[in-house]
Short mmCIF file of C-alpha atoms in Angstrom, two decimals:
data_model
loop_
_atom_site.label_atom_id
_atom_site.label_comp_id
_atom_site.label_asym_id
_atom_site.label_seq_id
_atom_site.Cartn_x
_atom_site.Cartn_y
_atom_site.Cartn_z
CA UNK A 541 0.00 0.00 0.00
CA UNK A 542 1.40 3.47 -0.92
CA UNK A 543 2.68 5.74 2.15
CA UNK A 544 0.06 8.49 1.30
CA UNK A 545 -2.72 5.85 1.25
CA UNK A 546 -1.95 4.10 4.35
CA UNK A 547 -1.56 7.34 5.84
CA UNK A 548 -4.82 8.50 4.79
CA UNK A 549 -6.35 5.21 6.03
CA UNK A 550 -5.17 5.66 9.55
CA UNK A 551 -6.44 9.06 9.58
CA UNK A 552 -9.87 7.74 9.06
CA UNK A 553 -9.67 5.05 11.07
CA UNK A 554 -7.93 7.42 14.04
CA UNK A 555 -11.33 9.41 13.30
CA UNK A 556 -13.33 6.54 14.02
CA UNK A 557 -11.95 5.97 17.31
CA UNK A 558 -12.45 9.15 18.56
CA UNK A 559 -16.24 9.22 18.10
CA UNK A 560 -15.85 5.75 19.86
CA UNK A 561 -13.57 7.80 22.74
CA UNK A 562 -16.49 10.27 22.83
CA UNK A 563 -19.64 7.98 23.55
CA UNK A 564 -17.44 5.84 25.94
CA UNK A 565 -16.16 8.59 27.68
CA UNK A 566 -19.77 10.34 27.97
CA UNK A 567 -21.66 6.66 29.23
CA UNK A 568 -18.79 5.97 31.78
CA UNK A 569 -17.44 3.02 29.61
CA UNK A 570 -13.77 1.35 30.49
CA UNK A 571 -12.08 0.39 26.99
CA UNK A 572 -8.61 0.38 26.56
CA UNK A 573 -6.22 0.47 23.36
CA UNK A 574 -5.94 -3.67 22.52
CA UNK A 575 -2.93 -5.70 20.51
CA UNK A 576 -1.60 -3.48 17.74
CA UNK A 577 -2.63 -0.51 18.48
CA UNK A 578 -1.46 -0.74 22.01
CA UNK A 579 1.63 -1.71 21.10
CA UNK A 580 1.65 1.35 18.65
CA UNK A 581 1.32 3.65 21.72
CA UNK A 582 4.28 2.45 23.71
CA UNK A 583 6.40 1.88 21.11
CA UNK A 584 5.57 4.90 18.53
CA UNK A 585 3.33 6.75 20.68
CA UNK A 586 0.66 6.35 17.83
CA UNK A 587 0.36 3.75 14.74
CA UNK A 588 2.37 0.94 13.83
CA UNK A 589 3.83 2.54 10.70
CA UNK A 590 2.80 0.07 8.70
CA UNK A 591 -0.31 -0.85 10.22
CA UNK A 592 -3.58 -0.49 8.94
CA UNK A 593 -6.37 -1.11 11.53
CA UNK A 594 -6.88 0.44 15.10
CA UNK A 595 -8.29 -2.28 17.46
CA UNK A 596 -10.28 -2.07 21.09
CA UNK A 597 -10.91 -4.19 24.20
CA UNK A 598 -13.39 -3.99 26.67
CA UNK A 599 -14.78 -6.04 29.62
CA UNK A 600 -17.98 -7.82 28.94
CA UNK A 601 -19.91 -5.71 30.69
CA UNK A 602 -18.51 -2.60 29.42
CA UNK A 603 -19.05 -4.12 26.01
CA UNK A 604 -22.82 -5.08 26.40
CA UNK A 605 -23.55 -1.82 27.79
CA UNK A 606 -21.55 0.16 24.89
CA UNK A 607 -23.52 -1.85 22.20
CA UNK A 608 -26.66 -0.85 23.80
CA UNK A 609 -25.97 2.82 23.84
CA UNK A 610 -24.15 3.07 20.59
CA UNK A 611 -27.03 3.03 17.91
CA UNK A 612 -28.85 6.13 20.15
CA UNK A 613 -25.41 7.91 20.26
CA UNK A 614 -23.63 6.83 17.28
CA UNK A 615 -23.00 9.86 14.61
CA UNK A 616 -25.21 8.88 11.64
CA UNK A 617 -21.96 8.43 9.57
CA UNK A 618 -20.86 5.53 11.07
CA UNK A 619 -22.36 2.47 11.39
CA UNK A 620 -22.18 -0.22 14.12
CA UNK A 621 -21.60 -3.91 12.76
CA UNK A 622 -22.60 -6.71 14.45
CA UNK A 623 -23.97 -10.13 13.38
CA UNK A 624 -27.34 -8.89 14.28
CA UNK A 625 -26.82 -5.38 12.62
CA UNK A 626 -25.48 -7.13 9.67
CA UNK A 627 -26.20 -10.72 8.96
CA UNK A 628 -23.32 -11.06 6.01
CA UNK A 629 -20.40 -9.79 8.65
CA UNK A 630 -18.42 -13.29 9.24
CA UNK A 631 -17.29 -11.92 12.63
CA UNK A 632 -18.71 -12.63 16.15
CA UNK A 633 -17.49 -9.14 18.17
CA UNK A 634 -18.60 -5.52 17.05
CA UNK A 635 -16.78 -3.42 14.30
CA UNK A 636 -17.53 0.65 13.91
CA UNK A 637 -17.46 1.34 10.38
CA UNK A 638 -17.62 4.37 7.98
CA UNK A 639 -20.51 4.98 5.78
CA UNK A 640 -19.92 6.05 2.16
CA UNK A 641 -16.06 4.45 2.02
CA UNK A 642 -14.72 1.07 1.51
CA UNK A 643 -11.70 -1.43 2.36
CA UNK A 644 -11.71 -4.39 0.17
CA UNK A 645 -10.54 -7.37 1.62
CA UNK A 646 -9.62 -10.39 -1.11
CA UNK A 647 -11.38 -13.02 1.31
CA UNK A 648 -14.54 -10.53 1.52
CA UNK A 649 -14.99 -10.01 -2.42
CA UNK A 650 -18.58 -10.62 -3.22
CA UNK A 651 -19.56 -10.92 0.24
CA UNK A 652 -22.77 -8.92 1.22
CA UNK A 653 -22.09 -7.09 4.01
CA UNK A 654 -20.66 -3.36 4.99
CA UNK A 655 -17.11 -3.00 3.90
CA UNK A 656 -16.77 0.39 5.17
CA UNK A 657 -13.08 1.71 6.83
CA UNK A 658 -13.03 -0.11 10.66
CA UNK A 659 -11.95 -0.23 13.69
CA UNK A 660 -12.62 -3.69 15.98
CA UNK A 661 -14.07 -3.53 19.11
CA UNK A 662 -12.89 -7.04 21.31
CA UNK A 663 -15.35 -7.61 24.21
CA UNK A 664 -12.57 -9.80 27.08
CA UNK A 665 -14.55 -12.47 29.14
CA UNK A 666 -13.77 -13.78 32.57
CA UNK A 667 -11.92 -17.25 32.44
CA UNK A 668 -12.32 -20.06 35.97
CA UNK A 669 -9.02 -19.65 37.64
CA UNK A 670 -8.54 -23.37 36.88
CA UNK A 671 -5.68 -23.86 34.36
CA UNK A 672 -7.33 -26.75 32.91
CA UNK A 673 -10.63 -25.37 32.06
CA UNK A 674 -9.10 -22.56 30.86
CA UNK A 675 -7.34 -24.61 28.05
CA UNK A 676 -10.57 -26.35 27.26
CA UNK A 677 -12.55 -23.08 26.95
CA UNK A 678 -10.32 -21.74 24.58
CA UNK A 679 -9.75 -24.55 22.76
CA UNK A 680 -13.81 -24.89 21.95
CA UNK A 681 -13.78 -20.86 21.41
CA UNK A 682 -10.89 -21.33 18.95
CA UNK A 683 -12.66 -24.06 16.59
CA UNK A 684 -16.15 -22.48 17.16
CA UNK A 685 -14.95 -19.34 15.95
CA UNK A 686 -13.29 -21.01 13.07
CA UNK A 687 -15.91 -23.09 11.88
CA UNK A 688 -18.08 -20.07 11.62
CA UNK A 689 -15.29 -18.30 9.50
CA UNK A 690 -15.91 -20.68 7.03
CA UNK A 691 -19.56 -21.08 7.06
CA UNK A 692 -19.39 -17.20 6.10
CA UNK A 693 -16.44 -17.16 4.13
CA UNK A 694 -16.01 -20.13 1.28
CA UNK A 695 -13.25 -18.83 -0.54
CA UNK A 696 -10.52 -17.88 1.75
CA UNK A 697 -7.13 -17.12 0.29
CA UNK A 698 -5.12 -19.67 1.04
CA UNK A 699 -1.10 -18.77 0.52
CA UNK A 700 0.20 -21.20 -2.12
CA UNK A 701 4.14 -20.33 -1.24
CA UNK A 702 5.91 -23.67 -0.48
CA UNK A 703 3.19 -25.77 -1.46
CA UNK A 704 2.62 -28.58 -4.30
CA UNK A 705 -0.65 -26.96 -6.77
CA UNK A 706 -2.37 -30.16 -5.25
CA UNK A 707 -2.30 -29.01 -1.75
CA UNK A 708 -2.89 -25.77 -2.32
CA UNK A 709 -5.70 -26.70 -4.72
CA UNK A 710 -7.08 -29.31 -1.81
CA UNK A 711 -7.25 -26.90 0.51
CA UNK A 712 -9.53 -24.33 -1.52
CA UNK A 713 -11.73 -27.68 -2.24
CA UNK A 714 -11.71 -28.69 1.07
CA UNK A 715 -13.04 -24.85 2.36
CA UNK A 716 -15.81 -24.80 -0.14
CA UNK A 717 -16.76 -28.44 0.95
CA UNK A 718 -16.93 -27.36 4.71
CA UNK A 719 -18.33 -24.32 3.76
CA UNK A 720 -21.47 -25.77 2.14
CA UNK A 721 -22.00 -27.80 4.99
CA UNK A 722 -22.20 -25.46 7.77
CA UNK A 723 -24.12 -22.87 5.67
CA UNK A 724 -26.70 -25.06 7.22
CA UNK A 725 -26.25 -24.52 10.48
CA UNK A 726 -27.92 -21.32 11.67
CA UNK A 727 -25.88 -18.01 13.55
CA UNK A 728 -27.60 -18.64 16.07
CA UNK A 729 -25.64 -21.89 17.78
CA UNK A 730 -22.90 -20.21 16.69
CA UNK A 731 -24.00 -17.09 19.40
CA UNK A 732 -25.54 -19.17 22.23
CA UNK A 733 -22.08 -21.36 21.77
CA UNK A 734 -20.47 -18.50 22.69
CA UNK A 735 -22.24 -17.18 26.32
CA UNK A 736 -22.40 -20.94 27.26
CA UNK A 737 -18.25 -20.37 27.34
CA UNK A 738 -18.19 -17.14 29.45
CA UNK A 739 -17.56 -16.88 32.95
CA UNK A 740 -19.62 -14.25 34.25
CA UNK A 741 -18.02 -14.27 37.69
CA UNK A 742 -16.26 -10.91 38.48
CA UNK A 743 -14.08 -12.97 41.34
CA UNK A 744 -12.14 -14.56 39.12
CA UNK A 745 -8.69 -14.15 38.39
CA UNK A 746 -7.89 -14.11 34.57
CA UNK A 747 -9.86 -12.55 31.39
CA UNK A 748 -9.58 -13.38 27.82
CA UNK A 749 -10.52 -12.18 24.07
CA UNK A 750 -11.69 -15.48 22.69
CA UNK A 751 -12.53 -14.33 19.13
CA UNK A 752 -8.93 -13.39 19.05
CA UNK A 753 -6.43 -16.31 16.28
CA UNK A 754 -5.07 -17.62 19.08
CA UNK A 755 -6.82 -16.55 22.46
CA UNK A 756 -4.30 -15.28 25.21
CA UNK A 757 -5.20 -15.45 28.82
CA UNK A 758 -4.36 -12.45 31.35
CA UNK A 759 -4.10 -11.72 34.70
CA UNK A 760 -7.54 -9.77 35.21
CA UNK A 761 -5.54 -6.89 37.42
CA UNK A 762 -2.89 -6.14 35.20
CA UNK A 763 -5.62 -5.23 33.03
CA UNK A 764 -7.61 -3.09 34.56
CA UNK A 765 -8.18 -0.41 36.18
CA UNK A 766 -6.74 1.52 33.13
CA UNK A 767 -4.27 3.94 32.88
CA UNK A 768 -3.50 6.17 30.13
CA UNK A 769 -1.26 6.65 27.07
CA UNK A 770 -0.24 9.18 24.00
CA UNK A 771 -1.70 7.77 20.96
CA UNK A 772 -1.58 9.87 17.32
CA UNK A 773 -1.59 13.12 20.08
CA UNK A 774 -3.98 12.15 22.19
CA UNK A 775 -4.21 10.81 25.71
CA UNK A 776 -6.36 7.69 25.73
CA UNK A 777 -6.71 4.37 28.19
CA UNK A 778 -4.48 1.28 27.79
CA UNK A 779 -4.35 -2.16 30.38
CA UNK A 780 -3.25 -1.09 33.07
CA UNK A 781 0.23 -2.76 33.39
CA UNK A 782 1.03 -2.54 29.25
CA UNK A 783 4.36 -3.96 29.88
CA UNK A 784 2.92 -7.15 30.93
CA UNK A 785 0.05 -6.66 28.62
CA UNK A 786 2.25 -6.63 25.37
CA UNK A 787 4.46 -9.25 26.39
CA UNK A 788 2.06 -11.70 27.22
CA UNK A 789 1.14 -10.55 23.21
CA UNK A 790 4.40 -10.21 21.88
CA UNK A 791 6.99 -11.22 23.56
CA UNK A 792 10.21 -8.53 23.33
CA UNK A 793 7.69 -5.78 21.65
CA UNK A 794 10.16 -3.29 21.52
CA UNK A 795 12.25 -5.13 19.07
CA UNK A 796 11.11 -4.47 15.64
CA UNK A 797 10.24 -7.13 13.43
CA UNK A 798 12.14 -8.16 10.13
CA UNK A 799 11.41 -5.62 7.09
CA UNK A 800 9.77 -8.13 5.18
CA UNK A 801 7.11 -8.86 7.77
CA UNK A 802 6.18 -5.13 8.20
CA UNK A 803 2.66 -5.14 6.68
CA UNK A 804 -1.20 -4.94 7.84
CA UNK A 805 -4.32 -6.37 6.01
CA UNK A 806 -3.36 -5.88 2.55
CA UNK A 807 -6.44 -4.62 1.42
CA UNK A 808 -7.30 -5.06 -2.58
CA UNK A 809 -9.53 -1.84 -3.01
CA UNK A 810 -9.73 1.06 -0.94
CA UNK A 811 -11.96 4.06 -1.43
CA UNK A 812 -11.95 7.24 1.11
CA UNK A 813 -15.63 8.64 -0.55
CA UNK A 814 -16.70 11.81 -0.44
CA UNK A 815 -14.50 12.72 3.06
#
């Protein structure tokens, strides 16, 4: 992606998150900056250079309560996607999006559903302090949330680099196959899956993102309360102990990865609109 355009991009993504900032801060809502975009704040007190998305967590609670206010406080320029909002999105946790632009993801082409510029909003869940049901929880979020990947996406890109045309070939077959078969099943397993796995108990010890690739567990207080940090100028909330936070996510963060794995989505269209 071209400097100007990625620039431009997190611009109107930054945007975004400020209207977010502004109904969170005027309902009393925790959120703090989550995975890339945290790690853009202590690192290069705003983006990633080369990222392209901004990204969000909030406790459960915090999150329920923000997707009930948001459609009554939301600017009518933006749009709030959820699977209820928007049937077609193939993603179980709540997106902002801007009306009248688009980001084109390959995997998305022909998919009905808003494709408007993002940011994701990650609702964390309380986890039993047991080690071993933690490990089974995620392991059923992680194939859950999977499965339903595929039952809304058929023709994922799958990278061909390093692999024999018949593999790469089987695995496209093997996606539309799967695909087909869980078109059947309706969202709504998919949902009730998903609360059957939480652990609503505020006494517990640890909290997780489970619609994250690979869900990562954390201690609940290095989390939260939250403090703050300079992002893009501004002074917003991040986990409360982001050194812990980021290596639990990254490992040594402040090393900076090899040149030829400096890149974000990828995106094969992107239109700004009339902004």
């Amino acid at each position: 992606m071209e400097k100007s355009v990625l620039r431009r991009l997190q611009q109107t993504e930054f945007e975004i998150l400020k209207e977010f900032d502004r109904i969170c801060k005027k309902h009393n809502i925790q959120y703090f900056l989550d995975s890339g975009t945290a790690l853009g704040a202590a690192r290069h007190k705003g983006f990633i250079p080369w990222d392209d998305d901004i990204d969000v967590g909030m406790l459960r609670s915090d999150y329920e309560h923000f997707l009930e206010i948001c459609p009554k406080e939301l600017e009518q320029k933006y749009f709030l996607q959820t699977i209820e909002t928007d049937p077609g999105c193939p993603c179980l946790f709540a997106k902002i999006r801007k009306n009248g632009t688009i980001y084109q993801e390959n995997e998305k082409q022909g998919m009905k559903m808003h494709i408007g510029i993002w940011i994701d909003i990650f609702p964390y869940d309380y986890l039993p302090d047991d080690k071993k049901k933690q490990r089974r929880i995620i392991r059923s979020a992680y194939l859950w949330k999977n499965a339903f990947m595929v039952k809304k996406i058929p023709h994922k890109f799958s990278n061909i680099t390093g692999k024999s045309p018949w593999r790469y070939y089987s695995e496209v077959v093997i996606r539309k196959v799967l695909h087909c078969i869980l078109k059947i099943i309706p969202d709504s397993l998919f949902i009730n899956h998903f609360r059957k796995l939480r652990d609503i108990s505020h006494e517990h010890n640890y909290v997780s993102c489970l619609f994250f690739g690979k869900p990562l567990v954390f201690e609940t207080d290095k989390l939260i309360p939250i403090k703050t940090i300079e992002f893009e100028g501004e002074i917003l909330p991040c986990p409360y102990d982001i050194d812990y936070y980021l290596k639990v996510n990254y490992g040594n963060y402040i090393k900076l990865p090899p040149e030829d794995q400096r890149y974000g989505h990828i995106p094969s269209y992107v239109d700004f609109g009339k902004s």
